Tab-separated table of C-alpha atoms in Angstrom:
chain	number	residue	atom	x	y	z
A	22	MET	CA	112.645	94.190	125.372
A	23	PHE	CA	113.687	95.954	122.165
A	24	ALA	CA	113.058	99.498	121.013
A	25	ARG	CA	112.924	100.688	117.447
A	26	GLY	CA	115.224	103.573	116.635
A	27	HIS	CA	116.613	105.608	113.804
A	28	LEU	CA	120.358	105.945	113.389
A	29	SER	CA	121.189	109.626	113.224
A	30	ARG	CA	124.286	111.511	114.198
A	31	ARG	CA	122.046	114.470	115.008
A	32	LEU	CA	120.449	112.442	117.798
A	33	GLY	CA	123.807	111.347	119.124
A	34	LEU	CA	123.244	107.651	118.359
A	35	ASP	CA	126.442	105.764	117.626
A	36	PRO	CA	125.698	102.473	115.826
A	37	ARG	CA	128.841	100.950	117.337
A	38	GLU	CA	127.191	101.175	120.778
A	39	LEU	CA	123.810	99.715	119.810
A	40	THR	CA	122.474	96.170	119.950
A	41	PHE	CA	120.726	94.881	116.833
A	42	ALA	CA	118.281	92.038	116.268
A	43	VAL	CA	119.091	89.884	113.231
A	44	LEU	CA	116.079	88.055	111.794
A	45	ASP	CA	116.258	84.906	109.636
A	46	LEU	CA	113.151	83.421	108.020
A	47	GLU	CA	113.054	79.991	106.424
A	48	THR	CA	110.212	79.381	104.001
A	49	THR	CA	108.788	76.502	102.000
A	50	GLY	CA	108.982	78.597	98.820
A	51	LEU	CA	108.972	82.123	97.437
A	52	GLU	CA	105.335	82.543	96.412
A	53	PRO	CA	102.695	82.821	99.164
A	54	GLN	CA	100.005	82.764	96.453
A	55	ARG	CA	101.113	79.208	95.661
A	56	GLY	CA	101.101	78.050	99.264
A	57	ALA	CA	104.610	78.976	100.443
A	58	ARG	CA	104.736	79.434	104.206
A	59	ILE	CA	107.180	80.484	106.893
A	60	CYS	CA	108.385	77.281	108.559
A	61	GLU	CA	111.166	78.563	110.828
A	62	VAL	CA	112.120	81.865	112.462
A	63	GLY	CA	115.453	82.700	114.031
A	64	ILE	CA	116.377	85.889	115.882
A	65	VAL	CA	119.784	86.690	117.344
A	66	ARG	CA	120.708	89.758	119.403
A	67	MET	CA	123.989	91.168	118.198
A	68	PRO	CA	126.103	94.204	119.034
A	69	ALA	CA	127.832	96.116	116.246
A	70	THR	CA	130.971	94.017	116.870
A	71	GLY	CA	129.209	91.108	115.166
A	72	LEU	CA	129.493	88.693	118.109
A	73	ALA	CA	126.202	87.025	119.043
A	74	LEU	CA	124.874	87.676	122.545
A	75	PRO	CA	123.517	84.919	124.816
């Protein structure tokens, strides 16, 4: 569904024409050594315009 890429003008990639995946992690704390865990994950596809895609 998604491909990883490197933004480079040499390769002819224009970031304004790409779609990005924005990742948000919610955790129970900041220290995994003390038992903090990921409790929620959110991912939104978004073009460079900043408007979320369905």
